[in-house]
Amino acid sequence: MAIYVSGSLAFDRIMTFGGNLQDHVLMDKLHMLSVSFMVDSMDERRGGCAGNIAYTLALLGEKPIVVSAAGRDFTGYAAAWEKLGLSLEGIRRDSDVFTALCYITTDQNNNQITGFYPGAMSQPATYTFPDLDPARDWAIVSPGSVDDMRRLPGFFREKGVRYIFDPGQQLPVLSGDDLCDAIRGSYACVTNDYELGMVCKKTGRSEEELVAMTGWLVTTLGGDGQRIRNARGVDVHVPAIPCDGVKDPTGAGDSHRAGLLKGLVCGLEMPEAAKLGAVSACYAIEQLGTQEHHFSKDEFRKRYEASFGPLPITL
């Protein structure tokens, strides 16, 4: 059994702003926007959607294959992953460019402004998936190379591999047709509430029509939990779990996807798998950075059981 995680690898430069970003925007001057403010701190961390998902999957005992691209500055990132036992076989290395770089500024209300330099991610991955097993393998197509996001959903469908589509930050550059093609036939489409609205707008499809196109429509709602729907009439709410303070919301969605995948590969139905996503997301929120959280399998089990009862899988 293999888990293929397609998406970005990046370095995150995370900055915190002690005020409220909207206080620095003049609504009557949006046609000539020029905003400058001092940040309180800055950290550089390993990140990228595929990297974050794979990191949390490793904490949960899985060894996914990341399908992505990295640049000439990836050596330290690669060394950290090798310590986790994660494979680098699916990562194309490009010595002519830098690894993708994300600049994230978060204010005191957890509002964010993000700037992204794609670097090596501008080119598609070159991994050939030599050992696909449709009966056992899983995949997720998360935000990354636009070429990969357009190509891989059709590839996985053709090969019979169950895949999750997570358009995320690449919604602005994916067309309505791109989105429809990726969602149609997916095992699940996972977005947050705002992203779901953007998908509906770009595709011209209602939420009900999207539900009919995929196996499961999973919508994360921040502190209000998750809504899980399918075309067979299932429509359930999975609550968020209590967190020990919110230090940084960046990467919470990626950690959620990792928990979700862990439940699915262990045979859980989506509503139950989503509960593992809720727990793993909480660990990311409690730390600054997207690959800085840690937990043992026993700690994860105890936290799950405090909110949802007995853990239905063995970690």
Short mmCIF file of C-alpha atoms in Angstrom, two decimals:
data_model
loop_
_atom_site.label_atom_id
_atom_site.label_comp_id
_atom_site.label_asym_id
_atom_site.label_seq_id
_atom_site.Cartn_x
_atom_site.Cartn_y
_atom_site.Cartn_z
CA MET A 1 0.00 0.00 0.00
CA ALA A 2 1.29 3.46 -0.90
CA ILE A 3 0.11 6.99 -0.23
CA TYR A 4 1.05 9.47 -2.95
CA VAL A 5 1.07 13.12 -1.90
CA SER A 6 1.25 15.58 -4.79
CA GLY A 7 1.71 19.26 -4.05
CA SER A 8 4.20 21.92 -3.13
CA LEU A 9 7.43 21.80 -1.19
CA ALA A 10 8.38 25.21 0.12
CA PHE A 11 10.10 27.24 2.76
CA ASP A 12 7.69 29.37 4.79
CA ARG A 13 8.74 32.74 6.11
CA ILE A 14 6.12 33.32 8.77
CA MET A 15 5.70 36.82 10.19
CA THR A 16 3.40 37.93 12.98
CA PHE A 17 1.77 41.35 13.15
CA GLY A 18 0.52 42.52 16.52
CA GLY A 19 -2.32 44.64 15.14
CA ASN A 20 -5.25 44.13 12.81
CA LEU A 21 -4.45 44.12 9.09
CA GLN A 22 -7.75 45.71 8.11
CA ASP A 23 -6.90 48.78 10.19
CA HIS A 24 -4.17 49.56 7.67
CA VAL A 25 -6.39 49.44 4.60
CA LEU A 26 -8.26 52.54 3.47
CA MET A 27 -11.37 51.23 1.76
CA ASP A 28 -11.76 54.37 -0.38
CA LYS A 29 -8.17 54.02 -1.67
CA LEU A 30 -8.23 50.42 -2.86
CA HIS A 31 -7.53 51.54 -6.42
CA MET A 32 -4.06 52.67 -5.28
CA LEU A 33 -3.30 50.29 -2.43
CA SER A 34 0.02 50.87 -0.64
CA VAL A 35 0.29 49.24 2.78
CA SER A 36 3.33 49.05 5.02
CA PHE A 37 3.59 47.83 8.61
CA MET A 38 6.18 46.50 11.04
CA VAL A 39 6.01 42.82 11.99
CA ASP A 40 6.85 41.54 15.46
CA SER A 41 8.72 38.37 14.49
CA MET A 42 9.86 36.26 11.55
CA ASP A 43 10.68 32.56 11.29
CA GLU A 44 11.73 30.42 8.33
CA ARG A 45 10.31 26.91 8.42
CA ARG A 46 9.93 23.90 6.19
CA GLY A 47 6.53 23.95 4.50
CA GLY A 48 4.57 23.44 1.32
CA CYS A 49 1.27 21.57 1.20
CA ALA A 50 2.74 18.21 0.19
CA GLY A 51 5.55 18.58 2.71
CA ASN A 52 3.16 19.42 5.54
CA ILE A 53 0.79 16.56 4.75
CA ALA A 54 3.66 14.07 4.53
CA TYR A 55 5.17 15.30 7.79
CA THR A 56 2.01 14.67 9.80
CA LEU A 57 1.45 11.33 8.05
CA ALA A 58 4.93 10.34 9.24
CA LEU A 59 3.95 11.20 12.83
CA LEU A 60 0.93 8.92 12.33
CA GLY A 61 3.15 6.03 11.26
CA GLU A 62 2.84 6.31 7.47
CA LYS A 63 5.63 6.71 4.88
CA PRO A 64 4.06 8.56 1.95
CA ILE A 65 5.74 9.23 -1.38
CA VAL A 66 5.79 12.95 -2.11
CA VAL A 67 5.39 13.83 -5.78
CA SER A 68 6.83 17.30 -6.15
CA ALA A 69 9.83 19.41 -7.11
CA ALA A 70 12.53 21.19 -5.10
CA GLY A 71 15.44 23.49 -5.84
CA ARG A 72 19.10 23.93 -5.05
CA ASP A 73 18.46 24.96 -1.44
CA PHE A 74 16.63 21.75 -0.50
CA THR A 75 19.54 19.96 1.24
CA GLY A 76 18.55 20.80 4.83
CA TYR A 77 14.91 20.01 4.16
CA ALA A 78 15.90 16.63 2.68
CA ALA A 79 18.08 15.82 5.68
CA ALA A 80 15.24 16.50 8.11
CA TRP A 81 12.97 14.20 6.13
CA GLU A 82 15.50 11.40 6.02
CA LYS A 83 15.54 11.49 9.83
CA LEU A 84 11.77 10.88 9.70
CA GLY A 85 12.25 7.97 7.34
CA LEU A 86 10.48 9.73 4.48
CA SER A 87 11.37 8.80 0.91
CA LEU A 88 12.74 11.42 -1.49
CA GLU A 89 12.22 9.25 -4.59
CA GLY A 90 9.24 11.22 -5.89
CA ILE A 91 10.90 14.64 -5.69
CA ARG A 92 12.45 16.17 -8.78
CA ARG A 93 15.54 18.23 -7.89
CA ASP A 94 16.39 21.31 -9.96
CA SER A 95 19.78 22.86 -9.30
CA ASP A 96 19.05 25.97 -11.37
CA VAL A 97 16.29 27.48 -9.20
CA PHE A 98 15.29 27.83 -5.57
CA THR A 99 12.67 25.77 -3.78
CA ALA A 100 9.30 27.52 -3.60
CA LEU A 101 9.10 30.25 -0.97
CA CYS A 102 6.00 31.45 0.87
CA TYR A 103 5.77 34.73 2.80
CA ILE A 104 2.94 34.66 5.35
CA THR A 105 1.90 37.53 7.62
CA THR A 106 -0.65 36.73 10.34
CA ASP A 107 -2.34 39.39 12.50
CA GLN A 108 -3.74 39.13 16.03
CA ASN A 109 -7.11 37.92 14.68
CA ASN A 110 -5.48 35.18 12.57
CA ASN A 111 -6.15 37.06 9.32
CA GLN A 112 -3.39 36.39 6.79
CA ILE A 113 -1.67 37.95 3.80
CA THR A 114 0.39 35.49 1.76
CA GLY A 115 2.86 35.96 -1.09
CA PHE A 116 4.21 32.91 -2.94
CA TYR A 117 7.27 32.45 -5.18
CA PRO A 118 6.87 29.11 -7.03
CA GLY A 119 10.52 28.46 -7.90
CA ALA A 120 11.04 24.77 -8.73
CA MET A 121 7.31 24.19 -8.36
CA SER A 122 6.76 25.95 -11.69
CA GLN A 123 7.72 22.72 -13.44
CA PRO A 124 5.77 19.47 -13.16
CA ALA A 125 7.01 16.50 -11.17
CA THR A 126 8.65 13.68 -13.11
CA TYR A 127 7.78 10.68 -10.93
CA THR A 128 6.44 7.74 -12.99
CA PHE A 129 4.49 5.77 -10.32
CA PRO A 130 6.13 2.42 -11.14
CA ASP A 131 4.31 0.26 -8.58
CA LEU A 132 0.67 1.38 -8.50
CA ASP A 133 -1.78 -0.93 -6.73
CA PRO A 134 -5.32 0.41 -7.36
CA ALA A 135 -6.83 -1.91 -4.75
CA ARG A 136 -4.70 -0.52 -1.92
CA ASP A 137 -3.13 2.81 -2.90
CA TRP A 138 -4.38 6.29 -2.06
CA ALA A 139 -3.41 9.70 -3.39
CA ILE A 140 -4.04 13.35 -2.70
CA VAL A 141 -3.63 16.14 -5.25
CA SER A 142 -2.97 19.21 -3.12
CA PRO A 143 -1.92 22.75 -4.11
CA GLY A 144 1.30 22.64 -6.10
CA SER A 145 2.38 22.65 -9.72
CA VAL A 146 -0.62 23.65 -11.82
CA ASP A 147 0.45 21.15 -14.49
CA ASP A 148 0.36 18.36 -11.90
CA MET A 149 -3.01 19.51 -10.56
CA ARG A 150 -4.44 19.35 -14.06
CA ARG A 151 -2.77 16.07 -15.03
CA LEU A 152 -2.80 13.84 -11.98
CA PRO A 153 -6.57 13.62 -11.27
CA GLY A 154 -7.12 12.11 -14.74
CA PHE A 155 -4.09 9.85 -14.32
CA PHE A 156 -5.32 8.48 -10.99
CA ARG A 157 -8.83 7.97 -12.37
CA GLU A 158 -7.45 6.06 -15.35
CA LYS A 159 -5.36 3.84 -13.06
CA GLY A 160 -8.24 3.28 -10.63
CA VAL A 161 -6.44 4.90 -7.68
CA ARG A 162 -8.64 6.63 -5.13
CA TYR A 163 -7.63 10.25 -4.79
CA ILE A 164 -8.56 13.37 -2.85
CA PHE A 165 -8.59 16.70 -4.66
CA ASP A 166 -7.67 19.76 -2.60
CA PRO A 167 -7.42 22.89 -4.80
CA GLY A 168 -6.62 25.31 -1.96
CA GLN A 169 -4.32 28.20 -2.81
CA GLN A 170 -4.23 27.34 -6.51
CA LEU A 171 -7.90 28.20 -7.04
CA PRO A 172 -7.06 31.57 -8.65
CA VAL A 173 -5.13 29.90 -11.51
CA LEU A 174 -7.31 26.82 -12.09
CA SER A 175 -10.16 27.30 -14.54
CA GLY A 176 -13.71 26.13 -13.99
CA ASP A 177 -13.08 23.30 -16.45
CA ASP A 178 -9.88 22.32 -14.60
CA LEU A 179 -11.79 22.13 -11.35
CA CYS A 180 -14.68 20.13 -12.79
CA ASP A 181 -12.30 17.64 -14.38
CA ALA A 182 -10.38 17.16 -11.13
CA ILE A 183 -13.45 16.87 -8.91
CA ARG A 184 -15.39 14.54 -11.19
CA GLY A 185 -14.61 10.97 -10.15
CA SER A 186 -12.50 11.90 -7.12
CA TYR A 187 -12.93 9.95 -3.91
CA ALA A 188 -13.27 13.29 -2.13
CA CYS A 189 -12.99 17.02 -2.69
CA VAL A 190 -11.74 18.84 0.40
CA THR A 191 -11.83 22.62 0.84
CA ASN A 192 -12.55 25.19 3.48
CA ASP A 193 -15.84 27.10 3.37
CA TYR A 194 -14.44 30.09 1.47
CA GLU A 195 -12.71 27.88 -1.09
CA LEU A 196 -15.93 25.96 -1.65
CA GLY A 197 -17.66 29.21 -2.53
CA MET A 198 -14.88 30.00 -5.00
CA VAL A 199 -15.19 26.53 -6.58
CA CYS A 200 -18.92 27.07 -7.03
CA LYS A 201 -18.34 30.49 -8.57
CA LYS A 202 -15.63 29.35 -11.00
CA THR A 203 -17.39 26.15 -12.09
CA GLY A 204 -20.94 27.55 -12.15
CA ARG A 205 -21.99 24.50 -10.12
CA SER A 206 -24.02 24.47 -6.91
CA GLU A 207 -22.79 22.66 -3.82
CA GLU A 208 -25.38 19.94 -4.49
CA GLU A 209 -24.02 19.49 -8.01
CA LEU A 210 -20.49 19.22 -6.67
CA VAL A 211 -21.62 16.57 -4.18
CA ALA A 212 -22.91 14.53 -7.13
CA MET A 213 -19.53 14.77 -8.90
CA THR A 214 -17.36 13.35 -6.11
CA GLY A 215 -17.54 10.57 -3.56
CA TRP A 216 -17.42 12.97 -0.62
CA LEU A 217 -17.53 16.73 -0.28
CA VAL A 218 -15.62 17.72 2.86
CA THR A 219 -15.82 21.34 3.99
CA THR A 220 -13.72 22.57 6.90
CA LEU A 221 -15.24 25.40 8.94
CA GLY A 222 -12.40 26.47 11.22
CA GLY A 223 -13.49 26.43 14.83
CA ASP A 224 -16.93 25.20 13.77
CA GLY A 225 -15.60 21.84 12.63
CA GLN A 226 -16.34 20.09 9.34
CA ARG A 227 -19.32 19.29 7.13
CA ILE A 228 -19.21 15.88 5.42
CA ARG A 229 -21.59 15.14 2.52
CA ASN A 230 -22.12 12.56 -0.21
CA ALA A 231 -24.63 11.84 -2.95
CA ARG A 232 -26.26 9.06 -0.91
CA GLY A 233 -27.77 11.58 1.50
CA VAL A 234 -25.10 11.58 4.22
CA ASP A 235 -24.73 15.09 5.66
CA VAL A 236 -22.98 15.13 9.02
CA HIS A 237 -21.14 17.65 11.14
CA VAL A 238 -17.84 16.73 12.79
CA PRO A 239 -16.97 19.21 15.56
CA ALA A 240 -13.58 20.77 16.10
CA ILE A 241 -11.79 19.67 19.24
CA PRO A 242 -10.45 21.94 22.00
CA CYS A 243 -6.98 23.30 21.27
CA ASP A 244 -4.40 24.50 23.76
CA GLY A 245 -4.27 28.03 22.31
CA VAL A 246 -3.95 29.12 18.70
CA LYS A 247 -0.35 30.04 17.87
CA ASP A 248 -0.51 29.79 14.07
CA PRO A 249 -3.34 28.59 11.79
CA THR A 250 -0.91 28.04 8.90
CA GLY A 251 -0.73 24.37 7.97
CA ALA A 252 -3.80 23.31 9.94
CA GLY A 253 -5.58 22.30 6.73
CA ASP A 254 -2.62 20.21 5.59
CA SER A 255 -2.43 18.46 8.95
CA HIS A 256 -6.18 17.83 8.73
CA ARG A 257 -5.70 16.16 5.31
CA ALA A 258 -3.03 13.91 6.81
CA GLY A 259 -5.32 12.72 9.59
CA LEU A 260 -8.10 12.21 7.07
CA LEU A 261 -5.85 10.07 4.88
CA LYS A 262 -4.66 8.04 7.85
CA GLY A 263 -8.25 7.12 8.67
CA LEU A 264 -9.06 6.25 5.06
CA VAL A 265 -6.04 4.01 4.51
CA CYS A 266 -7.00 2.19 7.72
CA GLY A 267 -10.46 1.47 6.30
CA LEU A 268 -12.61 4.12 7.97
CA GLU A 269 -15.53 5.80 6.23
CA MET A 270 -15.11 9.52 5.63
CA PRO A 271 -17.14 10.80 8.63
CA GLU A 272 -14.97 8.75 10.97
CA ALA A 273 -11.73 9.57 9.14
CA ALA A 274 -12.59 13.27 9.44
CA LYS A 275 -12.37 12.96 13.21
CA LEU A 276 -8.71 12.00 12.92
CA GLY A 277 -8.31 15.07 10.73
CA ALA A 278 -9.79 17.24 13.48
CA VAL A 279 -7.29 15.93 16.01
CA SER A 280 -4.20 16.23 13.81
CA ALA A 281 -5.17 19.78 12.75
CA CYS A 282 -5.23 20.85 16.37
CA TYR A 283 -1.58 19.91 16.88
CA ALA A 284 -0.53 22.13 13.96
CA ILE A 285 -2.53 25.10 15.24
CA GLU A 286 -0.78 24.95 18.60
CA GLN A 287 2.71 25.50 17.13
CA LEU A 288 4.34 28.25 15.09
CA GLY A 289 5.23 26.67 11.76
CA THR A 290 3.71 23.87 9.73
CA GLN A 291 6.16 21.07 10.54
CA GLU A 292 7.03 21.91 14.14
CA HIS A 293 4.31 19.97 15.98
CA HIS A 294 5.02 16.61 17.55
CA PHE A 295 2.94 13.89 19.18
CA SER A 296 3.34 10.27 20.07
CA LYS A 297 0.79 7.72 18.93
CA ASP A 298 -0.35 7.36 22.53
CA GLU A 299 -0.79 11.12 22.91
CA PHE A 300 -2.82 11.22 19.70
CA ARG A 301 -5.01 8.34 20.85
CA LYS A 302 -5.73 9.94 24.22
CA ARG A 303 -6.62 13.26 22.61
CA TYR A 304 -8.92 11.58 20.10
CA GLU A 305 -10.68 9.56 22.78
CA ALA A 306 -11.20 12.64 24.98
CA SER A 307 -13.44 14.10 22.24
CA PHE A 308 -14.75 11.18 20.19
CA GLY A 309 -14.53 8.02 22.29
CA PRO A 310 -12.49 4.90 21.50
CA LEU A 311 -10.10 5.27 18.58
CA PRO A 312 -11.37 2.89 15.86
CA ILE A 313 -7.95 2.09 14.42
CA THR A 314 -4.56 0.98 15.73
CA LEU A 315 -1.83 3.56 15.29
#
